[in-house]
Amino acid sequence: MSLYGALFSGVSGLASQSSAMGAISDNITNVNTTGYKGAKVNFQTLVTKQVSLTTYSPGGVQSKPRAAIDNQGLLQATTNSTDLALSGQGMFVVNTDPDSATSGNGMFAYTRAGSFKVDKEGYLQNVSGFYVQGWPLQPTNNNVLAKPTELTVDGNTYMKAYKQDDGTFHYVNQNIINPQEVKSLNLKTIGGTADQTTQIKMGANLPSGDTIYNPASTSSSGYHQTSVLIYDSLGDTHNFNVNWTKTNSNQWDVETKSNFFSVSTTLTDVKQNDTAALKLYGGADGNTSQGVTTLIAANTTDLGYFAGTGAIAMPAGTLTTADIPIGSVLNVSGASGTASTNNGDWYVSGTVATTPAVTDDIPVASATVVIGGSTKTYSTNPSFTAATQELDLGELATNTYAVDDYIKVSNSDSTTTNTGYYRITAVANGATTVLTLTPADYITTSTAPYQEQRGVNPPSGAASMDILDGSTPSLVYASQARLDFVASSAADISSLNEKTFAITVGGETLNVYFDTTGTITPVAGKEVVINLNNTTYTSGSDVATLVAQALRNPRNWDSSTNAALAADVISLGSTIPLFRANGSTVEVIQQQGASTMSFNCTDMESTLAQSQTRNWTSSIPSLDNVDGEFTLNAITVTDPAITFNGDGTPKEVNVSKMAVNWTNGAQSMTLVPNGTGADQRIDWFVGNTSQADGMTQLGGTYQLAYLTQNGAKFGNFSGVSVGTDGVVTALFDNGVRRPVFQIPVATFTNPNGLESLTGNSWIETNTSGSYTLRVANNAGAGSVQSASLEASTVDIGSEFTTMIVTQRAYSAAAKIITTADQMLDELVQIKR
């Protein structure tokens, strides 16, 4: 039995050493194979149970091959950016099919052979025919479902997701390897790029020594401007200005203050003028048939002008409060002589008021009279008499008073009685001067008509632009809009006939109707008629002027002054937005205290750019469609944009996002209303509270520290780079870099237990344990090295040494067999 056992033991030796030689041969032949892991054959004894203490029963030897998959090979540099190596633990995930989700074929495997090259279809494939797998990257849409998959690259946030055939995003489950969660990287599909801006970061120092901004003063500081560039989804560029205005100590707003309507600011004092006419801009009663102005007082109206208070006095009953409400732009024309300097436009800051009649007030300590720019205080027993409507100055006047002069009287004993504007009807000079007065009406024009334009003017190609804070839901810091009229000839003006756009406030609608025949009067559905029956109208600027003046006239919004309205859209005395023509554009600026205003411009078609305004639908998938509608939102944040701490860092920040409705075909940068939380608005970072990482208020001058924004105009794909975290960044010839893919790393508890496949790849087994998918260079996973390949772990010197030992062991095993055979032969010869 022992001799036969010796034979079998020798045979097992031959078999085991043959296996070892096979491993050596594979190792030597794969010494230059990328990512190859050298195999080693270990041996274990085969023991036959000993049944006797005096007899040995041989068992032999058994080979146990072992692949040292966890051994790190040396990294060798290459010149190809898609040659990838892993430094550390883990495997690349690969598939035998480039699109197994569509084909239904393919098999996932794992490899360290990262010699990936682009195949004819644009996929990255290694020399063994395997396609690298990973997570597609998209700029984040701020969907709550995307949050677990997000990563930040160069300060911009991306999500692991891709668009499905129905337009919805599939958010990748990063822990699963299947055809839905990992995809092959196809460089051909990257093509060109045109990314919209999703983030603006700004840091600057607002000088602490600046004064509160006063546009009326040329020496005023506290106003600084920064130009910002953004990209829409088509790659078009847009510029707008952010104006930082100091509004109080440690407080700055994003706003502009200007003489918005370009009106006059300083009246010339005039006692009386009887040739002036008063006109109201905008066509009162909803009709512009009288041109851009409506006559509200004839050109023989007696007026008096008071520079100190900006008041224009007139005979009582000349106008009513409804004739010229606050916010109107008043035109004075026909004034002659000294008063001619008062011809022009004036912003009405105080509506028509009537001075009370003279009441008895005897005695008074003093009475002050202003006339023609001269001020005189009478303190020698002046008195007022109600029965005769007289003012006895108590002394003989040194000033010259005449019938029909207008004066301003102030009674020191009362703030209201016998204080106001009066017209002199008689003058008696005796021991004292006695003036007979009749109360006058008056309006007040602004001596500093600087309208606050909170927010940012929408760039060309937009309909509206909002600035919002960072709360959820967001509150509106500012809202501005624009109407761009497209006309450059008389024929273009003619095409406006019967066009209309609607403005809705609180459920009531004002319809603006265009008429080129001059025959339409305001009626329901045509509450404001823009009369274009004038051969001199040939441009969009002409149209914008008429529209802006009509809409800034408060009379056109109130049913008591615009009979075509069934109810007030905006009642007289309420705040309305600012409307101004700027070339062919009507600028619309929301004011604090005004209501939300919705515009519907669909009917305007190609005559108004805003008829192409785009908005997201609430469907899933959400679509960005043309509906010609946009909103001027009510301001719900009344606090300053930034309030600073005493150390110059922000204490409170109320600007965080920008929302834009586009009209140029680009998708709107607004909140998507489908319940998914998708958000296309621009994140505007100006600094964290109590940190000097953005806007600061310190000593020195205004200095822009940094201004960055993402997004890009169109550029052609020119190559890729791969980071240590596996992020594949596409490079474009416009200098833009855009992350498009991330290569994960699969790790195993026992990588040496993987089963090898042809092509220097492996699949998992029960011995290896299941995969864990990790981000490269994170949580123990190896880092990805671009333009590198991992060399074979084979040491050819060691292999040749092992080969000699194996050869000798094989010869010795063979000698065991021949010796045992000889012994068996001797045993057979005994019988002979």
PDB file of N, CA and C in Angstrom, residues 70-132:
ATOM      1  N   ASP A  70      -5.055  42.295  -4.364  1.00  0.00           N
ATOM      2  CA  ASP A  70      -4.960  43.489  -3.536  1.00  0.00           C
ATOM      3  C   ASP A  70      -3.574  44.118  -3.554  1.00  0.00           C
ATOM      4  N   ASN A  71      -2.656  43.546  -4.313  1.00  0.00           N
ATOM      5  CA  ASN A  71      -1.322  44.143  -4.427  1.00  0.00           C
ATOM      6  C   ASN A  71      -1.365  45.362  -5.341  1.00  0.00           C
ATOM      7  N   GLN A  72      -0.711  46.416  -4.950  1.00  0.00           N
ATOM      8  CA  GLN A  72      -0.668  47.646  -5.745  1.00  0.00           C
ATOM      9  C   GLN A  72       0.468  47.563  -6.744  1.00  0.00           C
ATOM     10  N   GLY A  73       0.145  47.783  -8.013  1.00  0.00           N
ATOM     11  CA  GLY A  73       1.179  47.850  -9.032  1.00  0.00           C
ATOM     12  C   GLY A  73       1.752  49.244  -9.137  1.00  0.00           C
ATOM     13  N   LEU A  74       2.919  49.342  -9.710  1.00  0.00           N
ATOM     14  CA  LEU A  74       3.531  50.650  -9.906  1.00  0.00           C
ATOM     15  C   LEU A  74       2.738  51.450 -10.932  1.00  0.00           C
ATOM     16  N   LEU A  75       2.643  52.782 -10.716  1.00  0.00           N
ATOM     17  CA  LEU A  75       1.941  53.651 -11.659  1.00  0.00           C
ATOM     18  C   LEU A  75       2.935  54.204 -12.664  1.00  0.00           C
ATOM     19  N   GLN A  76       2.546  54.118 -13.929  1.00  0.00           N
ATOM     20  CA  GLN A  76       3.412  54.589 -15.008  1.00  0.00           C
ATOM     21  C   GLN A  76       2.704  55.702 -15.764  1.00  0.00           C
ATOM     22  N   ALA A  77       3.386  56.819 -15.970  1.00  0.00           N
ATOM     23  CA  ALA A  77       2.795  57.966 -16.642  1.00  0.00           C
ATOM     24  C   ALA A  77       2.638  57.711 -18.127  1.00  0.00           C
ATOM     25  N   THR A  78       1.554  58.238 -18.689  1.00  0.00           N
ATOM     26  CA  THR A  78       1.310  58.172 -20.125  1.00  0.00           C
ATOM     27  C   THR A  78       0.977  59.568 -20.624  1.00  0.00           C
ATOM     28  N   THR A  79       0.680  59.695 -21.888  1.00  0.00           N
ATOM     29  CA  THR A  79       0.313  60.996 -22.463  1.00  0.00           C
ATOM     30  C   THR A  79      -1.168  61.066 -22.801  1.00  0.00           C
ATOM     31  N   ASN A  80      -1.924  60.073 -22.412  1.00  0.00           N
ATOM     32  CA  ASN A  80      -3.346  60.018 -22.734  1.00  0.00           C
ATOM     33  C   ASN A  80      -4.170  60.280 -21.470  1.00  0.00           C
ATOM     34  N   SER A  81      -5.011  61.324 -21.512  1.00  0.00           N
ATOM     35  CA  SER A  81      -5.763  61.704 -20.313  1.00  0.00           C
ATOM     36  C   SER A  81      -6.799  60.662 -19.927  1.00  0.00           C
ATOM     37  N   THR A  82      -7.166  59.781 -20.848  1.00  0.00           N
ATOM     38  CA  THR A  82      -8.159  58.755 -20.511  1.00  0.00           C
ATOM     39  C   THR A  82      -7.518  57.444 -20.075  1.00  0.00           C
ATOM     40  N   ASP A  83      -6.196  57.423 -19.954  1.00  0.00           N
ATOM     41  CA  ASP A  83      -5.535  56.305 -19.284  1.00  0.00           C
ATOM     42  C   ASP A  83      -5.682  56.526 -17.786  1.00  0.00           C
ATOM     43  N   LEU A  84      -6.290  55.567 -17.108  1.00  0.00           N
ATOM     44  CA  LEU A  84      -6.612  55.757 -15.698  1.00  0.00           C
ATOM     45  C   LEU A  84      -6.029  54.634 -14.857  1.00  0.00           C
ATOM     46  N   ALA A  85      -5.571  54.993 -13.692  1.00  0.00           N
ATOM     47  CA  ALA A  85      -5.046  54.008 -12.750  1.00  0.00           C
ATOM     48  C   ALA A  85      -5.618  54.310 -11.379  1.00  0.00           C
ATOM     49  N   LEU A  86      -5.658  53.289 -10.553  1.00  0.00           N
ATOM     50  CA  LEU A  86      -6.116  53.454  -9.181  1.00  0.00           C
ATOM     51  C   LEU A  86      -4.922  53.359  -8.235  1.00  0.00           C
ATOM     52  N   SER A  87      -4.813  54.347  -7.387  1.00  0.00           N
ATOM     53  CA  SER A  87      -3.788  54.315  -6.360  1.00  0.00           C
ATOM     54  C   SER A  87      -4.488  54.027  -5.044  1.00  0.00           C
ATOM     55  N   GLY A  88      -4.419  52.755  -4.638  1.00  0.00           N
ATOM     56  CA  GLY A  88      -5.139  52.355  -3.447  1.00  0.00           C
ATOM     57  C   GLY A  88      -6.118  51.242  -3.756  1.00  0.00           C
ATOM     58  N   GLN A  89      -7.018  50.993  -2.838  1.00  0.00           N
ATOM     59  CA  GLN A  89      -7.929  49.865  -2.953  1.00  0.00           C
ATOM     60  C   GLN A  89      -9.079  50.158  -3.914  1.00  0.00           C
ATOM     61  N   GLY A  90      -9.605  49.076  -4.498  1.00  0.00           N
ATOM     62  CA  GLY A  90     -10.809  49.198  -5.299  1.00  0.00           C
ATOM     63  C   GLY A  90     -10.614  48.814  -6.744  1.00  0.00           C
ATOM     64  N   MET A  91     -11.736  48.824  -7.468  1.00  0.00           N
ATOM     65  CA  MET A  91     -11.772  48.426  -8.871  1.00  0.00           C
ATOM     66  C   MET A  91     -12.625  49.416  -9.666  1.00  0.00           C
ATOM     67  N   PHE A  92     -12.291  49.581 -10.944  1.00  0.00           N
ATOM     68  CA  PHE A  92     -13.195  50.251 -11.863  1.00  0.00           C
ATOM     69  C   PHE A  92     -14.364  49.322 -12.172  1.00  0.00           C
ATOM     70  N   VAL A  93     -15.553  49.900 -12.295  1.00  0.00           N
ATOM     71  CA  VAL A  93     -16.722  49.130 -12.723  1.00  0.00           C
ATOM     72  C   VAL A  93     -16.798  49.218 -14.240  1.00  0.00           C
ATOM     73  N   VAL A  94     -16.919  48.067 -14.903  1.00  0.00           N
ATOM     74  CA  VAL A  94     -16.969  48.029 -16.361  1.00  0.00           C
ATOM     75  C   VAL A  94     -18.122  47.142 -16.804  1.00  0.00           C
ATOM     76  N   ASN A  95     -18.460  47.249 -18.091  1.00  0.00           N
ATOM     77  CA  ASN A  95     -19.525  46.427 -18.664  1.00  0.00           C
ATOM     78  C   ASN A  95     -19.100  45.991 -20.047  1.00  0.00           C
ATOM     79  N   THR A  96     -19.570  44.817 -20.438  1.00  0.00           N
ATOM     80  CA  THR A  96     -19.222  44.304 -21.759  1.00  0.00           C
ATOM     81  C   THR A  96     -20.032  44.963 -22.863  1.00  0.00           C
ATOM     82  N   ASP A  97     -21.095  45.690 -22.502  1.00  0.00           N
ATOM     83  CA  ASP A  97     -21.954  46.360 -23.480  1.00  0.00           C
ATOM     84  C   ASP A  97     -21.993  47.853 -23.161  1.00  0.00           C
ATOM     85  N   PRO A  98     -21.907  48.737 -24.162  1.00  0.00           N
ATOM     86  CA  PRO A  98     -21.878  50.172 -23.863  1.00  0.00           C
ATOM     87  C   PRO A  98     -23.214  50.723 -23.368  1.00  0.00           C
ATOM     88  N   ASP A  99     -24.307  50.073 -23.721  1.00  0.00           N
ATOM     89  CA  ASP A  99     -25.632  50.558 -23.314  1.00  0.00           C
ATOM     90  C   ASP A  99     -26.518  49.365 -22.995  1.00  0.00           C
ATOM     91  N   SER A 100     -26.206  48.732 -21.883  1.00  0.00           N
ATOM     92  CA  SER A 100     -26.932  47.511 -21.528  1.00  0.00           C
ATOM     93  C   SER A 100     -28.377  47.797 -21.152  1.00  0.00           C
ATOM     94  N   ALA A 101     -28.698  49.029 -20.736  1.00  0.00           N
ATOM     95  CA  ALA A 101     -30.083  49.357 -20.400  1.00  0.00           C
ATOM     96  C   ALA A 101     -30.973  49.278 -21.626  1.00  0.00           C
ATOM     97  N   THR A 102     -30.432  49.636 -22.788  1.00  0.00           N
ATOM     98  CA  THR A 102     -31.209  49.593 -24.027  1.00  0.00           C
ATOM     99  C   THR A 102     -31.150  48.221 -24.676  1.00  0.00           C
ATOM    100  N   SER A 103     -29.947  47.639 -24.731  1.00  0.00           N
ATOM    101  CA  SER A 103     -29.777  46.361 -25.438  1.00  0.00           C
ATOM    102  C   SER A 103     -30.280  45.176 -24.642  1.00  0.00           C
ATOM    103  N   GLY A 104     -30.277  45.295 -23.317  1.00  0.00           N
ATOM    104  CA  GLY A 104     -30.638  44.154 -22.478  1.00  0.00           C
ATOM    105  C   GLY A 104     -29.527  43.141 -22.360  1.00  0.00           C
ATOM    106  N   ASN A 105     -28.382  43.431 -22.949  1.00  0.00           N
ATOM    107  CA  ASN A 105     -27.232  42.528 -22.901  1.00  0.00           C
ATOM    108  C   ASN A 105     -26.180  43.107 -21.962  1.00  0.00           C
ATOM    109  N   GLY A 106     -25.031  42.479 -21.978  1.00  0.00           N
ATOM    110  CA  GLY A 106     -23.920  42.981 -21.202  1.00  0.00           C
ATOM    111  C   GLY A 106     -23.825  42.351 -19.832  1.00  0.00           C
ATOM    112  N   MET A 107     -22.654  42.508 -19.254  1.00  0.00           N
ATOM    113  CA  MET A 107     -22.374  41.968 -17.937  1.00  0.00           C
ATOM    114  C   MET A 107     -21.429  42.920 -17.221  1.00  0.00           C
ATOM    115  N   PHE A 108     -21.711  43.183 -15.959  1.00  0.00           N
ATOM    116  CA  PHE A 108     -20.839  44.031 -15.160  1.00  0.00           C
ATOM    117  C   PHE A 108     -19.659  43.222 -14.641  1.00  0.00           C
ATOM    118  N   ALA A 109     -18.507  43.857 -14.623  1.00  0.00           N
ATOM    119  CA  ALA A 109     -17.301  43.231 -14.089  1.00  0.00           C
ATOM    120  C   ALA A 109     -16.461  44.331 -13.455  1.00  0.00           C
ATOM    121  N   TYR A 110     -15.282  43.930 -12.962  1.00  0.00           N
ATOM    122  CA  TYR A 110     -14.408  44.872 -12.253  1.00  0.00           C
ATOM    123  C   TYR A 110     -12.994  44.684 -12.766  1.00  0.00           C
ATOM    124  N   THR A 111     -12.275  45.797 -12.858  1.00  0.00           N
ATOM    125  CA  THR A 111     -10.926  45.710 -13.407  1.00  0.00           C
ATOM    126  C   THR A 111     -10.049  46.815 -12.838  1.00  0.00           C
ATOM    127  N   ARG A 112      -8.746  46.573 -12.933  1.00  0.00           N
ATOM    128  CA  ARG A 112      -7.766  47.618 -12.631  1.00  0.00           C
ATOM    129  C   ARG A 112      -7.076  48.070 -13.913  1.00  0.00           C
ATOM    130  N   ALA A 113      -7.470  47.480 -15.029  1.00  0.00           N
ATOM    131  CA  ALA A 113      -6.875  47.811 -16.324  1.00  0.00           C
ATOM    132  C   ALA A 113      -7.569  49.045 -16.879  1.00  0.00           C
ATOM    133  N   GLY A 114      -6.964  50.211 -16.687  1.00  0.00           N
ATOM    134  CA  GLY A 114      -7.616  51.458 -17.047  1.00  0.00           C
ATOM    135  C   GLY A 114      -7.133  52.080 -18.330  1.00  0.00           C
ATOM    136  N   SER A 115      -6.693  51.279 -19.271  1.00  0.00           N
ATOM    137  CA  SER A 115      -6.208  51.826 -20.550  1.00  0.00           C
ATOM    138  C   SER A 115      -7.400  52.119 -21.456  1.00  0.00           C
ATOM    139  N   PHE A 116      -8.187  53.144 -21.095  1.00  0.00           N
ATOM    140  CA  PHE A 116      -9.417  53.438 -21.826  1.00  0.00           C
ATOM    141  C   PHE A 116      -9.147  54.359 -23.004  1.00  0.00           C
ATOM    142  N   LYS A 117      -9.728  53.992 -24.124  1.00  0.00           N
ATOM    143  CA  LYS A 117      -9.637  54.789 -25.343  1.00  0.00           C
ATOM    144  C   LYS A 117     -11.038  54.949 -25.919  1.00  0.00           C
ATOM    145  N   VAL A 118     -11.221  55.944 -26.767  1.00  0.00           N
ATOM    146  CA  VAL A 118     -12.526  56.213 -27.365  1.00  0.00           C
ATOM    147  C   VAL A 118     -12.754  55.266 -28.546  1.00  0.00           C
ATOM    148  N   ASP A 119     -13.888  54.546 -28.517  1.00  0.00           N
ATOM    149  CA  ASP A 119     -14.194  53.679 -29.649  1.00  0.00           C
ATOM    150  C   ASP A 119     -14.929  54.475 -30.723  1.00  0.00           C
ATOM    151  N   LYS A 120     -15.360  53.799 -31.776  1.00  0.00           N
ATOM    152  CA  LYS A 120     -15.956  54.501 -32.910  1.00  0.00           C
ATOM    153  C   LYS A 120     -17.269  55.189 -32.559  1.00  0.00           C
ATOM    154  N   GLU A 121     -17.920  54.758 -31.488  1.00  0.00           N
ATOM    155  CA  GLU A 121     -19.179  55.371 -31.080  1.00  0.00           C
ATOM    156  C   GLU A 121     -18.999  56.435 -30.011  1.00  0.00           C
ATOM    157  N   GLY A 122     -17.758  56.649 -29.559  1.00  0.00           N
ATOM    158  CA  GLY A 122     -17.486  57.679 -28.575  1.00  0.00           C
ATOM    159  C   GLY A 122     -17.387  57.183 -27.161  1.00  0.00           C
ATOM    160  N   TYR A 123     -17.567  55.870 -26.930  1.00  0.00           N
ATOM    161  CA  TYR A 123     -17.489  55.319 -25.580  1.00  0.00           C
ATOM    162  C   TYR A 123     -16.045  55.072 -25.184  1.00  0.00           C
ATOM    163  N   LEU A 124     -15.773  55.157 -23.884  1.00  0.00           N
ATOM    164  CA  LEU A 124     -14.454  54.830 -23.365  1.00  0.00           C
ATOM    165  C   LEU A 124     -14.378  53.328 -23.116  1.00  0.00           C
ATOM    166  N   GLN A 125     -13.473  52.659 -23.839  1.00  0.00           N
ATOM    167  CA  GLN A 125     -13.357  51.199 -23.803  1.00  0.00           C
ATOM    168  C   GLN A 125     -11.895  50.840 -23.599  1.00  0.00           C
ATOM    169  N   ASN A 126     -11.638  49.822 -22.733  1.00  0.00           N
ATOM    170  CA  ASN A 126     -10.244  49.427 -22.544  1.00  0.00           C
ATOM    171  C   ASN A 126      -9.862  48.370 -23.576  1.00  0.00           C
ATOM    172  N   VAL A 127      -8.605  47.933 -23.534  1.00  0.00           N
ATOM    173  CA  VAL A 127      -8.099  47.036 -24.569  1.00  0.00           C
ATOM    174  C   VAL A 127      -8.779  45.676 -24.532  1.00  0.00           C
ATOM    175  N   SER A 128      -9.411  45.347 -23.422  1.00  0.00           N
ATOM    176  CA  SER A 128     -10.105  44.065 -23.314  1.00  0.00           C
ATOM    177  C   SER A 128     -11.557  44.155 -23.765  1.00  0.00           C
ATOM    178  N   GLY A 129     -11.974  45.368 -24.199  1.00  0.00           N
ATOM    179  CA  GLY A 129     -13.332  45.517 -24.711  1.00  0.00           C
ATOM    180  C   GLY A 129     -14.358  45.889 -23.662  1.00  0.00           C
ATOM    181  N   PHE A 130     -13.914  46.220 -22.456  1.00  0.00           N
ATOM    182  CA  PHE A 130     -14.844  46.608 -21.397  1.00  0.00           C
ATOM    183  C   PHE A 130     -15.037  48.126 -21.409  1.00  0.00           C
ATOM    184  N   TYR A 131     -16.276  48.569 -21.099  1.00  0.00           N
ATOM    185  CA  TYR A 131     -16.637  49.989 -21.093  1.00  0.00           C
ATOM    186  C   TYR A 131     -16.709  50.486 -19.648  1.00  0.00           C
ATOM    187  N   VAL A 132     -16.012  51.591 -19.374  1.00  0.00           N
ATOM    188  CA  VAL A 132     -16.005  52.131 -18.020  1.00  0.00           C
ATOM    189  C   VAL A 132     -17.395  52.648 -17.658  1.00  0.00           C
TER     190      VAL A 132
END
